mmCIF file with all atom_site columns, C-alpha atoms and ligand atoms in Angstrom:
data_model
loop_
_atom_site.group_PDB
_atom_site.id
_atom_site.type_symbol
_atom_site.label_atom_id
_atom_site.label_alt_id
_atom_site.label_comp_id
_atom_site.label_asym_id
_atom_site.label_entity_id
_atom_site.label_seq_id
_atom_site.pdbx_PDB_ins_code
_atom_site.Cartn_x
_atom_site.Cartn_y
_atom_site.Cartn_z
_atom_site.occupancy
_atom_site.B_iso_or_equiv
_atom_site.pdbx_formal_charge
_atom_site.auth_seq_id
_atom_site.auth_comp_id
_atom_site.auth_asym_id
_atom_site.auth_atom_id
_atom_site.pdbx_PDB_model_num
ATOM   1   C  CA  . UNK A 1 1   ? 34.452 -196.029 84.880 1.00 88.00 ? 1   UNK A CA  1
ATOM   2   C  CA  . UNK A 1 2   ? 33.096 -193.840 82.580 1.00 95.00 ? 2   UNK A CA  1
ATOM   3   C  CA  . UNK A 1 3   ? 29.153 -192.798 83.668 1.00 94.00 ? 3   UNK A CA  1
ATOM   4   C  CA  . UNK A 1 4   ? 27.800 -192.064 80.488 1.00 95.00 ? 4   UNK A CA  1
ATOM   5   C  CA  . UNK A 1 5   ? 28.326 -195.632 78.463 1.00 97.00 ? 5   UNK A CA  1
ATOM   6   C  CA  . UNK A 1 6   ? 27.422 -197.529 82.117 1.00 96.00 ? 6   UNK A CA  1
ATOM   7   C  CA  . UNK A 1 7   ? 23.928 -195.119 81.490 1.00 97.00 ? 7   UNK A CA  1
ATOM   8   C  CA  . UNK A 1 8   ? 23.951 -196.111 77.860 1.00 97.00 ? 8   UNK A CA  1
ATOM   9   C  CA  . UNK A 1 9   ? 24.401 -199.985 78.750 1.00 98.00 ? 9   UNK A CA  1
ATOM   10  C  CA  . UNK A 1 10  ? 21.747 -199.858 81.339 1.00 98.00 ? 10  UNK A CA  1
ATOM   11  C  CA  . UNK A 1 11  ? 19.129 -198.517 78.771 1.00 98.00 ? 11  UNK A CA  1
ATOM   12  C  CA  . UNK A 1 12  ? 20.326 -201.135 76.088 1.00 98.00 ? 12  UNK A CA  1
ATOM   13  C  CA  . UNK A 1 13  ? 19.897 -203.946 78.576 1.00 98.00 ? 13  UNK A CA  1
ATOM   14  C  CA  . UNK A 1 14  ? 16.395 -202.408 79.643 1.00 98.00 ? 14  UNK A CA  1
ATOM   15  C  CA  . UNK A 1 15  ? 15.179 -201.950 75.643 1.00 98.00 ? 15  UNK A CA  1
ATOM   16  C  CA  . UNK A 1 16  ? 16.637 -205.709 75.268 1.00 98.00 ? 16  UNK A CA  1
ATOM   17  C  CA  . UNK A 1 17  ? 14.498 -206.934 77.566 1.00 98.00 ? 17  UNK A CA  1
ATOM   18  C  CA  . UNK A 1 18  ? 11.607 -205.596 76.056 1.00 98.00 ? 18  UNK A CA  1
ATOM   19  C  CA  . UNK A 1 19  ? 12.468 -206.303 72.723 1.00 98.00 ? 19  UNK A CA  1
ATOM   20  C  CA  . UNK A 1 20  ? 12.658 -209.791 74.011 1.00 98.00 ? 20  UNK A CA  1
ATOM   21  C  CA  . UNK A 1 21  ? 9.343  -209.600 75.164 1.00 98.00 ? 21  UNK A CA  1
ATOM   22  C  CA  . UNK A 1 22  ? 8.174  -209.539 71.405 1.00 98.00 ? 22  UNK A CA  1
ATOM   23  C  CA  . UNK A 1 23  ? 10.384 -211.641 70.410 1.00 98.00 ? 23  UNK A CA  1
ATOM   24  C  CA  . UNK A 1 24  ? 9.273  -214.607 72.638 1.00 98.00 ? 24  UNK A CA  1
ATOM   25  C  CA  . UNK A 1 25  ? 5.625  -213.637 71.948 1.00 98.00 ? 25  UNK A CA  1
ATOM   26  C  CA  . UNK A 1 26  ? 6.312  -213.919 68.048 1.00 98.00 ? 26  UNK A CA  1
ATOM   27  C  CA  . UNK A 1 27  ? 8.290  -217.237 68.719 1.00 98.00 ? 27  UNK A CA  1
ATOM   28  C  CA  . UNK A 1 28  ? 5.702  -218.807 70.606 1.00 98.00 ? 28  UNK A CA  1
ATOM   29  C  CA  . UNK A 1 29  ? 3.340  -218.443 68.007 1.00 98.00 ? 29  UNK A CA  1
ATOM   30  C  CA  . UNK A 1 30  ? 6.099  -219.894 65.819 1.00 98.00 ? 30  UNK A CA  1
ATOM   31  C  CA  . UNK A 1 31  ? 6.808  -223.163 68.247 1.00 98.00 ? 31  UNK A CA  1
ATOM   32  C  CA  . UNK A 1 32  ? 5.887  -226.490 67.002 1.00 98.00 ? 32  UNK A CA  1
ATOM   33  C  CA  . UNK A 1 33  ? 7.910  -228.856 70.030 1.00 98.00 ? 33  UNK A CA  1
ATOM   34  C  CA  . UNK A 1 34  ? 5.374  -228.698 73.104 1.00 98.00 ? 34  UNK A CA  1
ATOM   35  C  CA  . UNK A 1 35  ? 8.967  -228.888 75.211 1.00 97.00 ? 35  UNK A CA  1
ATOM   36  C  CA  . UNK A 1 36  ? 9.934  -226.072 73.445 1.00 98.00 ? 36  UNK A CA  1
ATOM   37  C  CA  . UNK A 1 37  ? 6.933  -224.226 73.970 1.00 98.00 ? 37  UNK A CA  1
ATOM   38  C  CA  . UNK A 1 38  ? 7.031  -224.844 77.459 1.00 98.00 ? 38  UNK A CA  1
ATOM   39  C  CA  . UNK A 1 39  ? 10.756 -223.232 77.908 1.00 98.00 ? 39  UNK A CA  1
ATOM   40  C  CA  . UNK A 1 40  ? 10.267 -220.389 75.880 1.00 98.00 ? 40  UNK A CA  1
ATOM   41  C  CA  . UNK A 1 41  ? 6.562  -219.541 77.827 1.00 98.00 ? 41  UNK A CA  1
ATOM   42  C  CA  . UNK A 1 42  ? 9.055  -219.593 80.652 1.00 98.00 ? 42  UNK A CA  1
ATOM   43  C  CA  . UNK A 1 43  ? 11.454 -217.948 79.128 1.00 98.00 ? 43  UNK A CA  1
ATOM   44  C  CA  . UNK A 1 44  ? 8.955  -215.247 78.252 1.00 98.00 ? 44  UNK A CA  1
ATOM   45  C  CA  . UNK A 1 45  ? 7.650  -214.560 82.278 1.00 98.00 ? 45  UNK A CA  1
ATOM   46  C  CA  . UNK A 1 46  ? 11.401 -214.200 83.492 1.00 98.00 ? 46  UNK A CA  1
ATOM   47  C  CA  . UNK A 1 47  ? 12.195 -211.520 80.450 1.00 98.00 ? 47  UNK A CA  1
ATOM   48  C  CA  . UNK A 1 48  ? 9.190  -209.802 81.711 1.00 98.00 ? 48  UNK A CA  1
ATOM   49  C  CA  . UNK A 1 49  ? 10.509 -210.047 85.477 1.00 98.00 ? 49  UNK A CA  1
ATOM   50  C  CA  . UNK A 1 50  ? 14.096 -209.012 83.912 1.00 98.00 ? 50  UNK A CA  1
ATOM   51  C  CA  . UNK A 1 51  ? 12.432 -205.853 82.650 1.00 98.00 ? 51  UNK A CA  1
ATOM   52  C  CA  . UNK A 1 52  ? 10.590 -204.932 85.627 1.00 98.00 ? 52  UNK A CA  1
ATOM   53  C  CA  . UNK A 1 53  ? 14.329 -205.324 87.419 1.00 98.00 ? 53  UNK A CA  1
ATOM   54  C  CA  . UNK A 1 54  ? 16.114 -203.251 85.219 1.00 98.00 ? 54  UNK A CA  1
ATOM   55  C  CA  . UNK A 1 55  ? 13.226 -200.692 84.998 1.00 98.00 ? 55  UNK A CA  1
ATOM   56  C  CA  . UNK A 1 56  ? 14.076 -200.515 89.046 1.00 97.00 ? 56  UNK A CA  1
ATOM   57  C  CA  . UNK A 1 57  ? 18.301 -200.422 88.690 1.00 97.00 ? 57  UNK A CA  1
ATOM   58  C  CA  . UNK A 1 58  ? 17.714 -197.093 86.578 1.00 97.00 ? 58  UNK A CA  1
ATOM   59  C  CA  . UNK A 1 59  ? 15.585 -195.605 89.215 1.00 96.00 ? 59  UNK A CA  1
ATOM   60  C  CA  . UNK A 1 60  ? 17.898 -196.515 91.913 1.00 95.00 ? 60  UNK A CA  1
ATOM   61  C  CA  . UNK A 1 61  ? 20.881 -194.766 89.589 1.00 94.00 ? 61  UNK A CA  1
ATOM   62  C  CA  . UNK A 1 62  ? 18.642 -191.761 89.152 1.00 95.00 ? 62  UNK A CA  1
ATOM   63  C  CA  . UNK A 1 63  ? 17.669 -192.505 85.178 1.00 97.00 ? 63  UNK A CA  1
ATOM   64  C  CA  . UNK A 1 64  ? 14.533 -192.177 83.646 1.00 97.00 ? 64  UNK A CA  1
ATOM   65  C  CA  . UNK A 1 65  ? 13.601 -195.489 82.297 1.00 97.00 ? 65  UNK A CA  1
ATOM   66  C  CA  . UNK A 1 66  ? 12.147 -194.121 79.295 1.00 96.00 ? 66  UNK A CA  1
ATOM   67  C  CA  . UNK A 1 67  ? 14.298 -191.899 77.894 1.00 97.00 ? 67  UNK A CA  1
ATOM   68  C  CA  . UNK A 1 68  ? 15.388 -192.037 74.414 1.00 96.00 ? 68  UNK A CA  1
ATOM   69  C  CA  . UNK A 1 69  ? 18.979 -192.929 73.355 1.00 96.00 ? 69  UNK A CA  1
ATOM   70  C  CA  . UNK A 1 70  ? 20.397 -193.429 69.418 1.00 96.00 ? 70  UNK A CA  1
ATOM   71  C  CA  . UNK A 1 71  ? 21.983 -196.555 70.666 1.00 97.00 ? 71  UNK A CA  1
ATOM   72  C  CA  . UNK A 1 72  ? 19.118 -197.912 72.372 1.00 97.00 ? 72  UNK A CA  1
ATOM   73  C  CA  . UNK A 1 73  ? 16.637 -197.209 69.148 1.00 98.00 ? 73  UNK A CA  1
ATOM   74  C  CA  . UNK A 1 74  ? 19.094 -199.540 67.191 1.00 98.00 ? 74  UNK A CA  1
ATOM   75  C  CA  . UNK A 1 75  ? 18.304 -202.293 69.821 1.00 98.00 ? 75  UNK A CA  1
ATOM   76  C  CA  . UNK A 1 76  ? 14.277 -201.705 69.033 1.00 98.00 ? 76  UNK A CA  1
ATOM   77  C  CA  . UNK A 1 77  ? 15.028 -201.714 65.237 1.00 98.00 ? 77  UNK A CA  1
ATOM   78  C  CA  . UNK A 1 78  ? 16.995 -205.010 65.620 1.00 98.00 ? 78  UNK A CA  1
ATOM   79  C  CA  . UNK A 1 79  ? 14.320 -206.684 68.024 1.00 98.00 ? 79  UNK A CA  1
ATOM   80  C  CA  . UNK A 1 80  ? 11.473 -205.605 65.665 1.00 98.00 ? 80  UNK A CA  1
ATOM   81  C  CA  . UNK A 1 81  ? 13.231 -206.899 62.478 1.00 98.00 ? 81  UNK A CA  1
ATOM   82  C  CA  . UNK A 1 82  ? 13.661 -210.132 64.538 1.00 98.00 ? 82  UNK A CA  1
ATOM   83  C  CA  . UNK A 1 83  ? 10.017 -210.363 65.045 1.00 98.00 ? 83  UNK A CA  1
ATOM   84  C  CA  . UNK A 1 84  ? 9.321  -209.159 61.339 1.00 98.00 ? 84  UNK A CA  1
ATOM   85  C  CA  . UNK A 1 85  ? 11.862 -212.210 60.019 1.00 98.00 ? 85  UNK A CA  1
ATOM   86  C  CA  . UNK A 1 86  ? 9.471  -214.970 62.223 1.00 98.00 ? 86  UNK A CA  1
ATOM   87  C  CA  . UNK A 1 87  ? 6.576  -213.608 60.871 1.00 98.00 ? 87  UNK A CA  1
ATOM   88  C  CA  . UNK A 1 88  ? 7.399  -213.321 57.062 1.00 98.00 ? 88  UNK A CA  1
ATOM   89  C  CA  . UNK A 1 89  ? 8.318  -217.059 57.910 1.00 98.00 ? 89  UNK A CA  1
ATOM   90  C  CA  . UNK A 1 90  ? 4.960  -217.783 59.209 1.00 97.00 ? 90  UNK A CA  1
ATOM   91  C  CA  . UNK A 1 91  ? 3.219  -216.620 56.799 1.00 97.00 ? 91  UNK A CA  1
ATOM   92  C  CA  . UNK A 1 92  ? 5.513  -218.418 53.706 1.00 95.00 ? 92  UNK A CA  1
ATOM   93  C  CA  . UNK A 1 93  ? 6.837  -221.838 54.482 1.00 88.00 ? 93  UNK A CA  1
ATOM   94  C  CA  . UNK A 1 94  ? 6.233  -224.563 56.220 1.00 97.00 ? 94  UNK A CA  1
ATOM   95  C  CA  . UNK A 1 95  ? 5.452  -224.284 60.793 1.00 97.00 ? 95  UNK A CA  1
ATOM   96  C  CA  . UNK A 1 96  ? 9.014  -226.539 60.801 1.00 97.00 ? 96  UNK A CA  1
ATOM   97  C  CA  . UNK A 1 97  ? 10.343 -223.869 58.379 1.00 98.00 ? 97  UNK A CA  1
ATOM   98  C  CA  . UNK A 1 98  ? 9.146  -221.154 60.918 1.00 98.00 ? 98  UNK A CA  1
ATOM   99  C  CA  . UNK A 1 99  ? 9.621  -222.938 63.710 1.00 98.00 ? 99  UNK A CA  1
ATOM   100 C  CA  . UNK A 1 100 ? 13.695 -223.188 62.965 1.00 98.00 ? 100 UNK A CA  1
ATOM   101 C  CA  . UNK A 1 101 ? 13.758 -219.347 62.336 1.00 98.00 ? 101 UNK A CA  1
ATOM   102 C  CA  . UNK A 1 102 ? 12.419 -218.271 65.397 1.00 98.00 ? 102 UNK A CA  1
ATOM   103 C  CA  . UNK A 1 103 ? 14.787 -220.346 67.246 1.00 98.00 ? 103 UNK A CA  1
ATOM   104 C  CA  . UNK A 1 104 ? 17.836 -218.734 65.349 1.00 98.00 ? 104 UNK A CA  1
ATOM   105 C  CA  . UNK A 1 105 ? 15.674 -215.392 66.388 1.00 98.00 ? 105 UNK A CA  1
ATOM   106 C  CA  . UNK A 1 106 ? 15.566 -216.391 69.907 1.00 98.00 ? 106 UNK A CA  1
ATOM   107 C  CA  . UNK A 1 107 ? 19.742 -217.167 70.025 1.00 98.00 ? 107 UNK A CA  1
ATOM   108 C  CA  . UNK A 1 108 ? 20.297 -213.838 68.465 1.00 98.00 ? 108 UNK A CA  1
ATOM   109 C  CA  . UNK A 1 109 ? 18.183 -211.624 70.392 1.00 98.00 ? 109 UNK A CA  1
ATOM   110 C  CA  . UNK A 1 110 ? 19.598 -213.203 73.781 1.00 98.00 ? 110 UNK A CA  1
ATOM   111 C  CA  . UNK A 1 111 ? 23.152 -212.599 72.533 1.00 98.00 ? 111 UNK A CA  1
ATOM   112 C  CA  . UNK A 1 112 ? 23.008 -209.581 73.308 1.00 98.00 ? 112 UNK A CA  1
ATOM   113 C  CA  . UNK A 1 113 ? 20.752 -209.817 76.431 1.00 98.00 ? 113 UNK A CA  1
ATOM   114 C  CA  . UNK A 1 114 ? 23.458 -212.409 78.013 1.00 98.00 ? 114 UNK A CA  1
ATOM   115 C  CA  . UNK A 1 115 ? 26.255 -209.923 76.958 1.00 98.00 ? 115 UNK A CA  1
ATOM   116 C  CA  . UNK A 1 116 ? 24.614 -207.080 78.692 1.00 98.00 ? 116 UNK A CA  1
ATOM   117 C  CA  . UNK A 1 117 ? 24.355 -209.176 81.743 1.00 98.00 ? 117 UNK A CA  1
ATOM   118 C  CA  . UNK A 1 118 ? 27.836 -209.975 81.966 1.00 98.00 ? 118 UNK A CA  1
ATOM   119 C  CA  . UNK A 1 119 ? 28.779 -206.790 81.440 1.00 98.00 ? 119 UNK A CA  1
ATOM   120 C  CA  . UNK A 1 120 ? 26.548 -205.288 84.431 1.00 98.00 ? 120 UNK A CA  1
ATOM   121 C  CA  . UNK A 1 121 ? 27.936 -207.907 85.982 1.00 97.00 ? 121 UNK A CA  1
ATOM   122 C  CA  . UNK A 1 122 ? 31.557 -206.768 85.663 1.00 97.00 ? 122 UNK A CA  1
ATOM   123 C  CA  . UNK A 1 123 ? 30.550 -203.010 86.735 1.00 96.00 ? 123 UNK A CA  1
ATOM   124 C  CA  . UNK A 1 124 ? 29.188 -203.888 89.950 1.00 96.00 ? 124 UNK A CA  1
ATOM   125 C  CA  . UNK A 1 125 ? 32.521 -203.899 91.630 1.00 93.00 ? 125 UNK A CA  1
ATOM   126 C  CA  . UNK A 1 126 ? 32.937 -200.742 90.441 1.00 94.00 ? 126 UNK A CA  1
ATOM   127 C  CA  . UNK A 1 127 ? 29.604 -198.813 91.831 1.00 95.00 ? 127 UNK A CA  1
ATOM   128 C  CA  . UNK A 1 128 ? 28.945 -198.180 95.651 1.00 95.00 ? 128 UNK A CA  1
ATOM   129 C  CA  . UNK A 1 129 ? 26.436 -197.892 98.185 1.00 96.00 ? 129 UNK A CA  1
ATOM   130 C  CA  . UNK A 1 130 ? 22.974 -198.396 97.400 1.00 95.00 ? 130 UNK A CA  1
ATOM   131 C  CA  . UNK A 1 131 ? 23.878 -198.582 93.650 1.00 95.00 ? 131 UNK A CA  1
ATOM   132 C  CA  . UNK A 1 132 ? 25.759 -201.464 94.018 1.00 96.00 ? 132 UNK A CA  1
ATOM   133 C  CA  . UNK A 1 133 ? 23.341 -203.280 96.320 1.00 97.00 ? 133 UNK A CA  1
ATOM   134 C  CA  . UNK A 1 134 ? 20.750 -202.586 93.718 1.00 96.00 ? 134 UNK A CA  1
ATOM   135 C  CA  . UNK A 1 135 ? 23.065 -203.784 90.981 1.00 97.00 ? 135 UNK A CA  1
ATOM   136 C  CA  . UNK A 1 136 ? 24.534 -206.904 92.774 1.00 98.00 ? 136 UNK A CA  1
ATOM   137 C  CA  . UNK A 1 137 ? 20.768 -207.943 93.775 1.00 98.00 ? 137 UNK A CA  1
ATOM   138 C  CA  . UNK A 1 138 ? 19.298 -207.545 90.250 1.00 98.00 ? 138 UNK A CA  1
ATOM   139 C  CA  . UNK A 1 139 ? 22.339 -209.767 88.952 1.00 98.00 ? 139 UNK A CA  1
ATOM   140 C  CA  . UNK A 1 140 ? 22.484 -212.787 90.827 1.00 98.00 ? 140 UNK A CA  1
ATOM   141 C  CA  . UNK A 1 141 ? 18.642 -212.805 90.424 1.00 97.00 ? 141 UNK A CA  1
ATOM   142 C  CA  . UNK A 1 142 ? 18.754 -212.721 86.483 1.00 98.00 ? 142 UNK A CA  1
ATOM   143 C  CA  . UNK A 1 143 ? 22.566 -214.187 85.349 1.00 96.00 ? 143 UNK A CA  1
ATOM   144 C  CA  . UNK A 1 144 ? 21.583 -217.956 85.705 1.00 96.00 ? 144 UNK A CA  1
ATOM   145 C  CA  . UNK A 1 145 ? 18.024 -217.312 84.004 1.00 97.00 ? 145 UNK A CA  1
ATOM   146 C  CA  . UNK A 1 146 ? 20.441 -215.509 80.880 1.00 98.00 ? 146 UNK A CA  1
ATOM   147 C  CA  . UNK A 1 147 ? 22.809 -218.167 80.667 1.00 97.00 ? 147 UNK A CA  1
ATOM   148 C  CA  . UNK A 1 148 ? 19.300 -221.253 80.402 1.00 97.00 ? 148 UNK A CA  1
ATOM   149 C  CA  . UNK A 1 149 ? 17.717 -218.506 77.847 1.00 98.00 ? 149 UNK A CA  1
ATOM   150 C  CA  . UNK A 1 150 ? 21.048 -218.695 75.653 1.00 98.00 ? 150 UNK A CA  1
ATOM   151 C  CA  . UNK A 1 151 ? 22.717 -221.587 75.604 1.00 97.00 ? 151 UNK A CA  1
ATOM   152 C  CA  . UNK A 1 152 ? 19.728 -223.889 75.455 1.00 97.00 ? 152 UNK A CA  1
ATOM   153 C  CA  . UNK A 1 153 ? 18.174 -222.221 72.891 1.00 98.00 ? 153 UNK A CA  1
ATOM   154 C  CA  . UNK A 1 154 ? 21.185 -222.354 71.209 1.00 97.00 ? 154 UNK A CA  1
ATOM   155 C  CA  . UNK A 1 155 ? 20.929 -226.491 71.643 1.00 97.00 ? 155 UNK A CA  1
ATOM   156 C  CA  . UNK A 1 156 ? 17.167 -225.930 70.626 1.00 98.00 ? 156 UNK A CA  1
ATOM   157 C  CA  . UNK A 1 157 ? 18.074 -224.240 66.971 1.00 98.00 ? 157 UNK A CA  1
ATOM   158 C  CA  . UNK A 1 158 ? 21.184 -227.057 66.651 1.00 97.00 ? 158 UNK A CA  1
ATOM   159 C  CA  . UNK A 1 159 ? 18.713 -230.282 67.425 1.00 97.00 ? 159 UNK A CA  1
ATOM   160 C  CA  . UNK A 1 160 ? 15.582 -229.024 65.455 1.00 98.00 ? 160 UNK A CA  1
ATOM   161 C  CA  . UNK A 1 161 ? 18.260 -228.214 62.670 1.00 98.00 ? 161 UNK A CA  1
ATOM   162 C  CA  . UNK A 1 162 ? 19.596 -231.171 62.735 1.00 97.00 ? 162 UNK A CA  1
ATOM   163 C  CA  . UNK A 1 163 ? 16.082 -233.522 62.755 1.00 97.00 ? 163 UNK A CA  1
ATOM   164 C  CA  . UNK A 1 164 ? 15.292 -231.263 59.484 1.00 97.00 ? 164 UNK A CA  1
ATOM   165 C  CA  . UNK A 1 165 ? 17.724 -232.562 57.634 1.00 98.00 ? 165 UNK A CA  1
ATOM   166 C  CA  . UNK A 1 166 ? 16.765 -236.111 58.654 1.00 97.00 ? 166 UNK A CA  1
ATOM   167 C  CA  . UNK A 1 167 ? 19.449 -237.084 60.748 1.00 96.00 ? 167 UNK A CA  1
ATOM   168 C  CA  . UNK A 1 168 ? 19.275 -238.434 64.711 1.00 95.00 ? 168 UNK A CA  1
ATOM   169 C  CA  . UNK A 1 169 ? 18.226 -235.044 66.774 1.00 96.00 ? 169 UNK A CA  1
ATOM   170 C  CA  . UNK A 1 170 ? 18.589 -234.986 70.833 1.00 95.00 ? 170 UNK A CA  1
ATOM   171 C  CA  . UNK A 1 171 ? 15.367 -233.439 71.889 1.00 95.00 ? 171 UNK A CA  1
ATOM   172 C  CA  . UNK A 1 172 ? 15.461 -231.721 74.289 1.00 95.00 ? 172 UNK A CA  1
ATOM   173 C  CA  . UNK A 1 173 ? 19.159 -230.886 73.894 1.00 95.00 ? 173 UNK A CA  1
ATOM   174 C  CA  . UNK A 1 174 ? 21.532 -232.411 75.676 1.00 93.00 ? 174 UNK A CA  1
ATOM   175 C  CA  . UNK A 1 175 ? 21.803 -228.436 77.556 1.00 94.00 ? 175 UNK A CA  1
ATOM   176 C  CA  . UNK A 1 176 ? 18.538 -228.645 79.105 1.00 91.00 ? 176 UNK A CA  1
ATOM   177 C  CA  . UNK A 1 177 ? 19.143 -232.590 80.247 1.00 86.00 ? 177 UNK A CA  1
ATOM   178 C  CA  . UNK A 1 178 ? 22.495 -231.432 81.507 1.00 88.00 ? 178 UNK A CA  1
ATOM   179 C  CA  . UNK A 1 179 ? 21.081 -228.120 82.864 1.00 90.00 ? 179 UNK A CA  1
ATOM   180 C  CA  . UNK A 1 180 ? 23.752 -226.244 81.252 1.00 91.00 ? 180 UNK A CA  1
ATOM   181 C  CA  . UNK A 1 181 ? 24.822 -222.749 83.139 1.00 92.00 ? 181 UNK A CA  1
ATOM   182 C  CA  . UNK A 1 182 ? 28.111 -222.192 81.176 1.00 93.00 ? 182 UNK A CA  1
ATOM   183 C  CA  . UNK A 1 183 ? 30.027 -221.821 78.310 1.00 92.00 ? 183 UNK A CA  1
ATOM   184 C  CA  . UNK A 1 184 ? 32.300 -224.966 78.774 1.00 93.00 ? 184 UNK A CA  1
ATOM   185 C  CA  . UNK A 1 185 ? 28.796 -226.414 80.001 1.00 94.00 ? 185 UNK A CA  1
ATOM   186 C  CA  . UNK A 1 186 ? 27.512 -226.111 76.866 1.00 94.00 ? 186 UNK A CA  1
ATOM   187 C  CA  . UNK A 1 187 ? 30.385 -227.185 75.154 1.00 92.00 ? 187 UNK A CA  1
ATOM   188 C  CA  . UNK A 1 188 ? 30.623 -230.321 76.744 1.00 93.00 ? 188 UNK A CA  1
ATOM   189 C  CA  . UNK A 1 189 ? 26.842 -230.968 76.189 1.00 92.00 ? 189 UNK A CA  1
ATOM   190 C  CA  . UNK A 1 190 ? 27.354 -230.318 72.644 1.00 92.00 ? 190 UNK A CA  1
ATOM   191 C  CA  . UNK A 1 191 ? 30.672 -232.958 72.736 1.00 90.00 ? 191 UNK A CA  1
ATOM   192 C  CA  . UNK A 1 192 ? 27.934 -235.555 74.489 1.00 91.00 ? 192 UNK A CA  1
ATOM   193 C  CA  . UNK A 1 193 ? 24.971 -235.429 71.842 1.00 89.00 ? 193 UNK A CA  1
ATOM   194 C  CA  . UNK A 1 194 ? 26.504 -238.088 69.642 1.00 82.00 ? 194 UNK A CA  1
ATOM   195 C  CA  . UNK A 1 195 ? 26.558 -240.454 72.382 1.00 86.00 ? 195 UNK A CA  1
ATOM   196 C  CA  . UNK A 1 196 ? 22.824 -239.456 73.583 1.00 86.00 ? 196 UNK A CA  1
ATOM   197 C  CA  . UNK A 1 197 ? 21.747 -240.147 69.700 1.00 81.00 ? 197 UNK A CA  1
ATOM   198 C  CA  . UNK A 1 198 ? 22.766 -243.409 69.826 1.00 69.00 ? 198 UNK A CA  1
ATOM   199 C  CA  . UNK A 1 199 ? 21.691 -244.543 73.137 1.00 65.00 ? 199 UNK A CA  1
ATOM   200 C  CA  . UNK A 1 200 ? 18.306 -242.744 71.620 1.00 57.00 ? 200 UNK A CA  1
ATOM   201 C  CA  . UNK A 1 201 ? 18.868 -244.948 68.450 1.00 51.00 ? 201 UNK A CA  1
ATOM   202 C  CA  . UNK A 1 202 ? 19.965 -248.593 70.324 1.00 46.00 ? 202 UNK A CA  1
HETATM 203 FE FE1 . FE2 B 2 .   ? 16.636 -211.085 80.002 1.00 93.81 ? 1   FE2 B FE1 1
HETATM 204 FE FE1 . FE2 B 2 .   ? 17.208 -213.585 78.188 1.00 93.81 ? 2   FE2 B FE1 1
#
């Protein structure tokens, strides 16, 4: 495995986490659903616990948390224009208007925070010792919390999209009813919503 992009990941995954921290903040101010308030408050105190774990995984591989990298400043640059997009939509259209945006915020910011995840998961075969303990601990804690934070805000944006335009929403989505962990999870909550708006509708 090659040391210095496993370094570069881990300080990626650490500025993505704070990043995220921002963005929740921005989208909670943004949140018009009381359910979806609720989720993303939680949302926001397990990113903060995600950053405090990561912050420990680059002590335990002998980084400095807080040094600088060029790939990690283009992580802050996208989380700040994310927060800079929910704002300018605050302040212009209509709370439903602003309300839609943060949630496409949200799905893109934890993208990439579920894609570093998987990918520290994939290296901790790969590490030994007291690294890997550190690494294997601070994933199984955080991987199920990534999965929630992405694919049910990704139902979220898709429901509140769809009761925009004035057709039958699920809300909650059908991911957080069906507690949705995975991909095909997802999918197959997706597959079910027409049958939950119509038992909604009857
Ligand atoms: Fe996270
Ligand atoms: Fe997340």
């Amino acid at each position: 495995m090659k040391q210095e992009q496993l370094t570069e990941l881990l300080y990626q995954s650490l500025e993505t986490e704070k990043g995220g921290l921002k963005v929740y903040e921005t989208a909670l101010r943004c949140a018009q659903n009381d359910d979806l308030k609720k989720e993303w408050q939680e949302y926001l105190e397990q990113t903060r616990n995600h950053e405090r774990i990561l912050q420990e995984v680059c002590t335990t591989m002998g980084l400095d948390p807080d040094k600088e990298t060029p790939g990690r400043r283009v992580v802050r640059h996208i989380g700040e224009s994310l927060v800079k997009a929910m704002e300018m939509a605050r302040s212009a259209g209509p709370p439903e208007a602003a309300e839609l945006v943060a949630a496409e915020c949200v799905v893109l910011a934890e993208t990439k925070d579920h894609l570093n995840w998987e990918l520290l998961g994939e290296i901790v075969e790969k590490l030994s010792g007291a690294q890997k303990k550190a690494m294997k601990e601070a994933h199984d804690e955080v991987e199920d919390e990534e999965d929630e934070h992405l694919y049910h805000t990704m139902g979220w944006c898709r429901e509140l999209w769809i009761e925009s335009l004035g057709m039958p929403a699920v809300l909650p989505p059908p991911e957080e009813e069906k507690d949705v962990k995975t991909a095909i999870g997802a999918a197959r909550a997706k597959m079910a919503r027409s049958k939950m708006t119509h038992r909604k509708a009857s």
